[in-house]
Amino acid sequence: MKGLRSLYIQVGIGLVLFILFAVLINNLSINLIRTNLNFSFKWLYRPASFALAEHPLPYSPSDSYAWALFIGWLNSLKVIFISLIISTLIGFITGIARTGRNPLLKIIAASYITLIRQTPLLLQLMFWYFVGFLSIKGTLIFPNERILVLSNQGIKIFGDINLTAEYSSLVIGLTVFTGAYIAEVVRGGINSVPRGQWEAFRSVGLNENSGVLKIIIPQALPAILPGLTSQYLNLAKNSTLAIAVGYADIYAISDTIINQTGRAIEGFILLLLSFLFLNLIISLMMDFFNEIITKYQKV
Amino acid sequence: MAILLMKKINKLINNVKRTMFTSSLDTFISLFITSILFVCTVKLSKWFFLKANWTVVEENIPLFLFGVFPADQRWRPSLWLIILISLVVLTLFTPSWSFFRKLLPFAWIAVIPIGIALLAGGIGLSPVASRYWGGLTLTIFLMMSSLFLAFPFGIILAFGRQSKLQLIKYFCSIYIETLRAIPLISILFFGQLLIPLFLPVEIEINRVLRSIIAFTLFVSAYIAEDIRGGLQAIPKSQIEAAKSLGFNTFQITRFILLPQVLQIALPALTNQAVGLLQNTSLMSILGLVELLGISRSLLANPKFIGQYMEVYVWLAAIYWFICTIMALVAQNIERKTTLVKLI
């Protein structure tokens, strides 16, 4: 009797959802016919005819839309992976400083975290781009020209690695932002280690720094990893704000293409698929790390 | 008295010595940071008091607050902001009458229709089209109305995901996971460009409403996950106990689960609200003139060109202030009035 009732409910809800989707799809097809754009992906092979300032692989405006999208995807990867590494470093250093003994470091870490977490990322990105890079007059040289040169064209490292202002401000903005969030995750992880562990390593004569590195952090890692994964996924999603500083990432290129061709539905589907794929990569990577850590701990 | 003071100072010095100057490395770090902090403070205060030109902020305060709302009608958004501020004050310093406390949640809900009535006009007020809404008013309006819509939707999704009915369970799971996997800006883009495509030709909805729909779709998925976290924290034995007392599913949800879940999930929900407030700034890319959007158009004005630093510092201060207030209000609710009593 009860099974039958739940079956009826499910069929009913299924029908409602089905009708809802049918009406929406019907509206969509009416609208597409009205605007003379029928659903297809053939336009992907047509030449994109827009230039890109940054492309890790050879690209020219006569290349296809599909190739332009792929370049955008690579550009996104370039931002995400560099930011991921640097923000992890910043996050761990800040998180450890936040839980450490030095009150000065504690205050600085805490104010950095609150300042970053209470202001929008978009505002921060614009700050780094317009104030941090575009307002530089002339060039700023650190130690000498061979090592680090800053100008409103971007960053030049070791004389031959050129990073554009768009790319650098995006990476700096994302790392500073994500670093603050990772710091909170790290702090939570460190606080989850029992206080006795601290007293134990102090009483066996380890000094503060190596004690934290060798005793506390390894035990905090299992608690840190899930939070870290979600911060990495957030970083990947936030990298789409690149459009605000004019960096050609996957979203910015999809936006251009949709504006050019009017293929909103198809462009949107491709954007979704590329993001699901990106998330899959990051999740798999973190699962792999998780496995390594649990194995290491068992031994 | 003097001896006490001396003792205190001595203790402080000892404390500083113990925490900041234990090893040579610590000493080095402490001195290094102090010197850097000193230089930064001097430079920043020099810029703040001498170099910065604050006229760009002073002259445009109404623009930051209300956007391009018609000048003779500006009392309407300001009235709404004043109502909001007084509600915040009342929530933070609630008088101890229980009657008053019971009214507060309703007042918070009523603020949204009042806001719509004041901004859009209609009944007795001259109508103002949504494209004239802007500034801080629009930022707060977007945040509050999306939150208000996303909250029940998120609760339904969370319970749907736990449901024994397979179809509902899978539908809710797929919805939540997809929305959490894609960036917010693409959903907002969907809202602006694609929602009109899914509607019949004759129905047209304005940009503000479309962005509220998009924000609601997005935030409800995250709220659902927070609520699910709260649901998992409640021991199974409570449900069994309620069942043995003869509660039906609706009664269990309404009287046992929901009050506790909301109490547990409140900190996470506050984070969502703060995140939502910050994320409304994304609409400046998609053509709404909320707080960040109006500043972008302001900076494009040749009169204020290049004054990025002043405007951005001002905006950061506003966002920081509002986020802090929201956190304070949430803490207050958590501490003083247990939600269990409110619903």
XYZ file of C-alpha atoms in Angstrom:
642
model
C 0.000 0.000 0.000
C 2.732 2.410 1.022
C 4.908 1.440 -1.953
C 2.018 2.130 -4.298
C 1.477 5.591 -2.819
C 5.118 6.612 -3.216
C 4.996 5.296 -6.786
C 1.993 7.526 -7.519
C 3.717 10.524 -5.988
C 6.839 9.912 -8.038
C 4.910 9.476 -11.257
C 2.994 12.672 -10.496
C 6.122 14.701 -9.818
C 7.832 13.164 -12.831
C 4.908 14.242 -15.007
C 4.964 17.790 -13.632
C 8.718 18.087 -14.256
C 8.321 16.586 -17.711
C 5.575 19.051 -18.648
C 7.613 21.948 -17.259
C 10.660 20.974 -19.326
C 8.517 20.329 -22.385
C 7.000 23.817 -22.167
C 10.444 25.412 -21.709
C 11.990 23.462 -24.607
C 8.977 24.276 -26.752
C 9.379 27.996 -26.002
C 13.065 27.696 -26.760
C 12.518 26.080 -30.135
C 9.866 28.675 -31.031
C 12.282 31.443 -30.109
C 15.145 29.836 -32.035
C 13.030 29.445 -35.151
C 11.913 33.039 -34.791
C 15.532 34.234 -34.708
C 16.560 31.782 -37.446
C 19.159 29.977 -35.358
C 18.593 26.252 -35.325
C 20.489 24.149 -32.862
C 23.739 22.848 -34.351
C 27.446 22.868 -33.698
C 28.586 23.325 -37.318
C 29.563 26.956 -36.685
C 32.436 25.681 -34.546
C 34.455 25.027 -37.716
C 34.065 28.544 -39.071
C 36.972 31.005 -38.660
C 36.814 32.924 -35.400
C 38.122 36.202 -36.906
C 39.061 37.774 -33.577
C 42.578 38.164 -32.252
C 43.771 36.915 -28.894
C 46.511 38.693 -26.987
C 47.653 35.544 -25.239
C 47.833 32.061 -26.655
C 50.029 29.244 -25.383
C 49.654 27.439 -28.752
C 49.834 29.086 -32.198
C 46.597 30.913 -32.984
C 45.480 33.350 -35.659
C 42.087 34.945 -36.345
C 41.587 32.600 -39.312
C 41.548 29.580 -37.010
C 38.214 28.001 -36.115
C 35.941 28.859 -33.176
C 36.644 25.415 -31.732
C 40.368 26.147 -31.660
C 39.736 29.555 -30.061
C 37.692 27.863 -27.315
C 40.474 25.344 -26.754
C 43.006 28.177 -26.447
C 40.710 29.838 -23.911
C 40.540 26.616 -21.962
C 44.347 26.375 -21.939
C 44.561 30.003 -20.802
C 42.214 29.160 -17.927
C 44.339 26.159 -16.978
C 47.439 28.348 -17.022
C 45.872 30.732 -14.512
C 44.298 28.053 -12.343
C 47.357 25.871 -11.836
C 49.802 28.665 -11.105
C 47.317 30.319 -8.701
C 46.607 26.971 -7.092
C 50.265 26.418 -6.199
C 51.006 29.940 -4.974
C 47.749 30.281 -3.024
C 48.453 26.987 -1.248
C 51.818 28.357 -0.147
C 50.308 31.654 1.011
C 47.452 29.846 2.729
C 49.692 27.455 4.660
C 52.100 30.194 5.741
C 49.257 32.473 6.850
C 47.341 29.672 8.513
C 50.390 28.595 10.503
C 51.195 32.202 11.402
C 47.596 32.624 12.589
C 47.902 29.706 15.000
C 51.514 30.408 15.979
C 52.903 32.143 19.035
C 54.176 35.434 17.630
C 51.455 38.044 18.321
C 52.635 40.370 15.550
C 52.359 37.638 12.924
C 48.996 36.652 14.373
C 47.604 40.176 14.053
C 48.891 40.610 10.518
C 47.536 37.239 9.413
C 44.153 37.923 11.015
C 43.784 41.361 9.459
C 44.828 40.046 6.038
C 42.217 37.310 6.276
C 39.356 39.579 7.368
C 40.189 42.288 4.845
C 40.261 39.819 1.955
C 37.234 37.808 3.026
C 35.013 40.844 3.583
C 35.520 42.464 0.165
C 34.356 41.150 -3.220
C 36.888 39.325 -5.386
C 35.873 41.373 -8.403
C 36.779 44.593 -6.597
C 40.131 43.102 -5.614
C 40.874 42.026 -9.184
C 40.072 45.498 -10.478
C 42.267 46.950 -7.754
C 45.251 44.817 -8.787
C 44.725 45.570 -12.460
C 43.910 49.282 -12.448
C 45.787 50.396 -9.345
C 48.441 47.700 -9.132
C 49.532 47.579 -12.765
C 48.008 50.234 -14.995
C 48.939 53.068 -12.605
C 52.651 52.220 -12.618
C 54.518 55.044 -14.256
C 57.741 53.932 -15.927
C 59.302 50.760 -14.639
C 59.940 49.467 -11.138
C 63.075 47.391 -10.892
C 63.720 44.955 -8.054
C 67.334 44.195 -7.301
C 68.300 44.592 -10.963
C 66.937 44.244 -14.472
C 67.895 40.604 -14.685
C 65.574 39.464 -11.911
C 62.258 41.330 -11.659
C 60.895 44.281 -13.606
C 57.396 45.700 -13.068
C 55.717 48.045 -15.500
C 52.218 48.743 -16.757
C 52.880 46.101 -19.412
C 53.165 43.405 -16.770
C 55.923 41.498 -15.044
C 59.256 40.467 -16.511
C 61.096 37.745 -14.617
C 64.737 36.750 -15.219
C 64.894 38.927 -18.294
C 63.016 36.604 -20.614
C 59.751 35.448 -19.010
C 57.110 38.050 -19.849
C 53.791 38.001 -18.055
C 51.130 40.415 -19.280
C 49.492 42.861 -16.883
C 46.145 41.052 -17.307
C 47.580 37.649 -16.497
C 49.665 38.884 -13.565
C 46.876 40.864 -11.946
C 44.498 37.925 -12.326
C 46.989 35.507 -10.770
C 47.864 37.909 -7.950
C 44.203 38.669 -7.224
C 43.169 35.013 -7.229
C 46.114 33.863 -5.111
C 45.681 36.593 -2.511
C 41.944 35.884 -2.334
C 42.161 32.085 -2.253
C 45.171 32.238 0.094
C 43.019 33.885 2.774
C 40.378 31.168 2.465
C 42.971 28.378 2.497
C 44.511 29.973 5.600
C 41.190 29.529 7.398
C 41.004 25.908 6.276
C 44.565 25.309 7.507
C 43.793 26.990 10.811
C 40.766 24.760 11.278
C 42.888 21.698 10.512
C 45.636 22.703 12.919
C 43.104 23.412 15.655
C 41.648 19.930 15.173
C 44.947 18.381 16.306
C 44.712 17.684 20.061
C 46.618 20.189 22.239
C 48.459 17.292 23.829
C 50.431 16.824 20.619
C 51.903 20.311 21.006
C 52.869 19.703 24.583
C 54.302 16.321 23.601
C 56.657 17.631 20.920
C 57.743 20.483 23.166
C 58.496 18.098 25.988
C 60.680 15.869 23.820
C 62.744 18.951 22.971
C 61.686 19.673 19.381
C 61.727 23.389 18.640
C 58.568 25.231 17.619
C 59.139 25.347 13.857
C 60.162 21.759 13.210
C 57.522 20.580 15.670
C 54.770 22.279 13.681
C 56.151 21.028 10.377
C 56.882 17.444 11.428
C 54.248 16.681 14.066
C 51.266 19.000 13.729
C 50.857 19.550 9.979
C 50.979 15.848 9.009
C 48.218 15.131 11.504
C 46.200 18.138 10.388
C 46.376 17.193 6.693
C 43.432 14.747 6.628
C 41.230 17.473 8.122
C 42.642 20.093 5.747
C 42.308 18.189 2.475
C 38.509 18.264 1.954
C 38.420 21.998 2.629
C 41.390 22.487 0.355
C 39.634 20.631 -2.458
C 36.591 22.861 -2.249
C 38.819 25.955 -2.212
C 40.588 24.714 -5.361
C 37.238 24.186 -7.042
C 36.219 27.697 -5.992
C 39.470 29.013 -7.413
C 38.731 27.362 -10.739
C 35.243 28.867 -10.768
C 36.474 32.289 -9.691
C 39.052 32.341 -12.480
C 36.156 33.161 -14.833
C 36.229 36.699 -13.438
C 39.180 37.129 -15.802
C 36.755 38.930 -18.103
C 36.809 41.929 -15.731
C 40.505 42.541 -16.388
C 40.350 41.576 -20.054
C 42.184 38.255 -19.881
C 41.051 35.787 -22.547
C 40.003 32.785 -20.475
C 37.371 30.214 -21.412
C 34.471 32.345 -20.208
C 35.679 35.547 -21.896
C 36.147 33.723 -25.205
C 32.747 32.009 -24.943
C 31.243 35.422 -24.273
C 32.904 36.904 -27.367
C 31.831 33.962 -29.493
C 28.233 34.117 -28.273
C 28.124 37.840 -28.998
C 29.556 37.276 -32.474
C 27.495 34.301 -33.566
C 24.380 34.594 -31.392
C 24.733 30.898 -30.527
C 23.869 31.360 -26.867
C 22.542 27.855 -26.136
C 25.364 25.959 -27.816
C 28.019 28.259 -26.367
C 26.542 27.853 -22.924
C 26.489 24.054 -23.205
C 30.163 24.021 -24.264
C 31.046 26.302 -21.345
C 29.262 23.967 -18.928
C 30.964 20.886 -20.331
C 34.411 22.447 -20.143
C 33.785 23.370 -16.528
C 32.507 19.957 -15.570
C 35.661 18.526 -17.152
C 37.883 20.980 -15.259
C 36.175 20.122 -11.964
C 36.627 16.446 -12.716
C 40.382 16.966 -13.208
C 40.761 18.831 -9.910
C 38.617 16.337 -7.986
C 40.570 13.376 -9.371
C 43.844 15.085 -8.521
C 42.730 15.699 -4.948
C 41.439 12.127 -4.583
C 44.880 10.971 -5.657
C 46.531 13.154 -2.988
C 44.070 11.927 -0.408
C 44.947 8.317 -1.232
C 48.668 9.023 -0.910
C 48.190 10.689 2.450
C 45.984 7.966 3.914
C 48.458 5.322 2.712
C 51.364 7.228 4.208
C 49.550 7.508 7.501
C 48.742 3.821 7.722
C 52.437 2.974 7.357
C 48.438 51.669 42.715
C 51.811 52.445 41.225
C 53.106 49.058 42.241
C 50.162 47.349 40.578
C 50.793 49.267 37.387
C 54.484 48.376 37.497
C 53.592 44.721 37.949
C 51.251 44.839 34.975
C 53.848 46.469 32.749
C 56.425 43.940 33.889
C 54.054 41.116 33.017
C 53.414 42.622 29.596
C 57.129 42.973 28.885
C 57.700 39.395 29.985
C 54.893 38.246 27.741
C 56.325 40.100 24.753
C 59.762 38.669 25.484
C 58.406 35.151 25.750
C 56.305 35.281 22.587
C 58.294 37.538 20.270
C 61.942 37.237 21.199
C 62.466 33.609 22.249
C 64.943 32.679 19.522
C 67.127 34.724 17.204
C 64.838 33.844 14.298
C 61.798 35.086 16.220
C 63.600 38.288 17.103
C 64.546 38.820 13.485
C 60.988 38.190 12.250
C 59.500 40.500 14.883
C 61.878 43.373 14.152
C 61.509 42.906 10.400
C 57.702 42.975 10.579
C 57.680 45.970 12.908
C 59.849 47.981 10.541
C 57.771 47.025 7.510
C 54.546 47.827 9.360
C 55.962 51.189 10.373
C 56.954 52.131 6.803
C 53.594 50.976 5.440
C 51.599 52.876 8.052
C 53.539 56.084 7.378
C 53.150 55.755 3.612
C 49.462 54.851 3.783
C 48.551 57.665 6.158
C 50.510 60.091 4.000
C 48.485 58.982 0.991
C 45.205 58.921 2.919
C 45.496 62.420 4.411
C 47.635 64.343 1.923
C 47.762 62.796 -1.534
C 44.318 61.268 -1.963
C 41.691 63.457 -3.551
C 38.440 62.528 -1.851
C 36.215 64.878 -3.847
C 35.350 61.986 -6.153
C 33.688 60.269 -3.189
C 32.269 63.365 -1.521
C 30.595 64.695 -4.651
C 29.023 61.400 -5.619
C 27.611 60.048 -2.378
C 24.004 60.067 -3.739
C 25.233 58.197 -6.816
C 26.892 55.517 -4.690
C 23.768 55.172 -2.588
C 20.966 55.324 -5.142
C 22.534 55.108 -8.605
C 20.695 57.068 -11.258
C 17.380 57.024 -9.385
C 15.416 60.175 -10.320
C 16.671 62.987 -8.084
C 13.253 64.157 -6.868
C 12.325 60.588 -5.869
C 15.484 59.814 -3.906
C 13.633 59.933 -0.615
C 12.135 56.536 -1.475
C 15.349 54.456 -1.524
C 16.665 56.480 1.393
C 13.503 55.719 3.375
C 14.026 52.030 2.617
C 17.661 52.167 3.734
C 16.618 53.938 6.935
C 14.016 51.230 7.632
C 16.715 48.613 7.097
C 19.189 50.349 9.377
C 16.608 50.700 12.125
C 15.758 47.005 11.785
C 19.440 46.120 12.134
C 19.700 48.291 15.235
C 16.538 46.736 16.675
C 17.889 43.230 16.015
C 21.219 44.032 17.637
C 19.692 45.716 20.692
C 16.342 44.001 21.040
C 14.271 45.074 24.031
C 13.530 42.071 26.177
C 9.772 41.940 25.485
C 9.041 38.584 23.951
C 6.210 40.130 21.934
C 8.733 42.278 20.131
C 11.073 39.394 19.423
C 8.315 37.394 17.839
C 7.576 40.301 15.509
C 11.158 40.765 14.291
C 11.329 37.878 11.786
C 8.111 39.108 10.196
C 9.509 42.605 10.016
C 12.575 41.256 8.195
C 10.358 39.480 5.673
C 8.133 42.524 5.249
C 11.135 44.682 4.359
C 11.360 43.119 0.903
C 7.830 43.938 -0.344
C 8.187 47.397 1.213
C 11.428 47.792 -0.742
C 9.774 46.743 -3.998
C 6.874 49.112 -3.382
C 9.188 52.018 -2.589
C 11.607 51.393 -5.465
C 9.173 50.465 -8.201
C 6.381 52.775 -7.108
C 2.876 52.211 -8.412
C 0.456 52.656 -5.536
C 0.294 56.423 -5.155
C 3.990 56.800 -6.065
C 5.203 57.588 -9.545
C 6.562 54.390 -11.158
C 10.323 54.121 -11.630
C 11.612 51.568 -14.163
C 14.100 49.034 -12.848
C 16.873 50.316 -15.104
C 17.035 53.448 -12.914
C 17.682 51.416 -9.784
C 21.273 51.346 -8.720
C 24.004 51.884 -6.198
C 24.048 50.440 -2.713
C 20.244 50.223 -2.693
C 20.272 47.809 -5.629
C 23.130 45.777 -4.113
C 21.209 45.270 -0.878
C 17.919 44.697 -2.685
C 19.478 42.002 -4.899
C 21.032 40.310 -1.889
C 17.941 40.338 0.299
C 15.395 39.278 -2.279
C 17.561 36.459 -3.683
C 18.267 35.229 -0.189
C 14.592 35.360 0.693
C 13.681 33.266 -2.363
C 16.643 30.905 -2.168
C 16.109 29.996 1.463
C 12.855 27.972 1.143
C 14.010 26.600 -2.195
C 17.284 25.416 -0.648
C 15.448 23.751 2.245
C 13.160 21.908 -0.172
C 16.180 20.776 -2.224
C 18.018 19.556 0.873
C 15.060 17.512 2.091
C 14.443 16.331 -1.471
C 17.973 14.995 -1.620
C 17.359 12.951 1.529
C 14.014 11.686 0.256
C 13.234 7.977 -0.051
C 11.557 8.636 -3.399
C 14.291 7.863 -5.944
C 13.106 10.260 -8.632
C 13.061 13.290 -6.325
C 16.375 12.278 -4.786
C 18.161 12.040 -8.132
C 16.598 15.194 -9.505
C 17.670 17.216 -6.448
C 21.165 15.698 -6.442
C 21.721 16.449 -10.110
C 20.455 20.006 -9.681
C 22.663 20.708 -6.654
C 25.802 19.135 -8.088
C 25.518 20.843 -11.477
C 24.880 24.269 -10.034
C 27.790 23.872 -7.649
C 30.128 22.799 -10.427
C 29.736 25.842 -12.674
C 30.890 29.388 -12.025
C 28.389 31.973 -10.841
C 29.082 34.322 -13.713
C 27.940 31.737 -16.245
C 24.660 31.329 -14.344
C 24.169 35.096 -14.268
C 24.953 35.137 -17.964
C 22.356 32.394 -18.398
C 19.919 34.580 -16.504
C 20.517 37.630 -18.650
C 20.725 35.967 -22.062
C 18.987 32.627 -21.930
C 16.003 33.062 -19.598
C 14.195 35.190 -22.212
C 14.767 32.385 -24.724
C 12.960 29.887 -22.512
C 9.907 32.096 -22.069
C 7.048 32.786 -24.471
C 7.608 35.823 -26.666
C 4.970 37.957 -24.991
C 6.397 37.596 -21.459
C 9.233 39.986 -20.777
C 10.972 40.283 -17.433
C 13.390 43.008 -16.520
C 17.113 42.703 -15.859
C 16.867 43.033 -12.096
C 14.301 40.243 -11.808
C 16.335 38.043 -14.161
C 19.437 38.479 -12.042
C 17.438 37.733 -8.887
C 16.243 34.496 -10.498
C 19.825 33.579 -11.441
C 21.150 34.354 -7.952
C 18.319 32.333 -6.419
C 19.060 29.309 -8.602
C 22.734 29.529 -7.642
C 22.512 30.217 -3.921
C 19.757 27.659 -3.278
C 22.130 24.854 -4.308
C 24.699 26.029 -1.765
C 22.090 26.575 0.946
C 20.810 23.063 0.282
C 24.269 21.658 0.993
C 24.566 23.640 4.233
C 21.141 22.415 5.353
C 22.113 18.856 4.476
C 25.165 19.250 6.689
C 22.842 20.247 9.531
C 20.533 17.317 8.793
C 23.394 14.862 9.043
C 24.373 16.253 12.432
C 21.016 15.262 13.967
C 21.080 11.787 15.511
C 18.833 9.196 13.865
C 17.426 8.259 17.257
C 15.499 11.537 17.400
C 13.557 10.639 14.266
C 12.892 7.157 15.660
C 11.721 8.660 18.925
C 9.361 11.027 17.117
C 8.032 8.165 15.017
C 7.345 6.096 18.094
C 5.365 9.010 19.488
C 3.216 8.863 16.357
C 4.533 11.912 14.476
C 4.053 11.802 10.732
C 6.768 12.832 8.242
C 5.539 16.396 7.991
C 5.407 16.816 11.773
C 8.897 15.329 12.177
C 10.276 17.753 9.607
C 8.446 20.746 10.955
C 8.872 20.276 14.718
C 11.962 18.093 15.139
C 14.311 18.517 12.202
C 13.869 22.022 10.848
C 14.375 24.012 14.078
C 17.550 22.132 14.970
C 18.917 22.107 11.427
C 18.544 25.857 11.076
C 20.272 26.379 14.391
C 23.210 24.190 13.359
C 23.442 25.581 9.824
C 23.197 29.242 10.849
C 26.949 30.052 10.689
C 27.244 28.421 7.267
C 24.126 30.243 6.079
C 25.596 33.532 7.257
C 28.660 32.832 5.146
C 26.383 32.232 2.174
C 24.635 35.560 2.757
C 27.938 37.429 3.020
C 29.193 35.647 -0.112
C 25.995 36.581 -1.922
C 26.406 40.240 -1.006
C 29.918 40.206 -2.454
C 28.809 38.279 -5.512
C 26.164 40.840 -6.435
C 29.150 42.872 -7.650
C 29.396 40.458 -10.617
C 26.282 42.079 -12.042
C 28.443 45.091 -12.853
C 29.997 42.994 -15.651
C 26.545 42.043 -16.906
C 25.111 45.523 -17.094
C 23.488 46.429 -13.782
C 24.667 49.623 -12.090
C 24.868 48.334 -8.545
C 27.566 49.587 -6.197
C 30.533 48.395 -8.267
C 28.784 49.068 -11.567
C 28.051 52.685 -10.729
C 31.678 53.147 -9.673
C 32.860 51.762 -12.991
C 30.773 54.245 -14.909
C 31.912 56.976 -12.523
C 35.570 56.163 -13.207
C 34.879 56.343 -16.937
C 33.854 59.988 -16.441
C 36.759 62.192 -17.669
C 36.359 64.387 -14.590
C 37.394 61.590 -12.237
C 39.707 59.649 -14.510
C 42.566 57.774 -12.861
C 41.152 58.074 -9.333
C 40.864 54.321 -9.017
C 42.570 54.079 -5.662
C 40.205 56.471 -3.853
C 37.066 54.871 -5.261
C 38.239 51.308 -4.634
C 39.289 52.039 -1.063
C 35.881 53.631 -0.460
C 34.058 50.639 -1.982
C 36.149 48.165 0.004
C 35.251 50.076 3.169
C 31.518 49.919 2.342
C 31.561 46.200 1.555
C 33.673 45.481 4.610
C 31.304 47.452 6.813
C 28.158 45.736 5.533
C 29.695 42.259 5.760
C 30.761 42.940 9.337
C 27.268 44.132 10.247
C 25.734 41.024 8.718
C 28.106 38.815 10.692
C 27.223 40.731 13.877
C 23.485 40.347 13.295
C 23.899 36.631 12.658
C 25.983 36.181 15.814
C 23.328 38.046 17.727
C 20.537 35.831 16.458
C 22.610 32.760 17.246
C 23.359 33.858 20.784
C 20.240 35.600 21.995
C 17.197 34.134 20.395
C 17.484 30.473 19.684
C 15.751 29.891 16.380
C 14.044 26.882 17.908
C 11.723 29.282 19.701
C 11.125 31.503 16.716
C 9.672 28.956 14.320
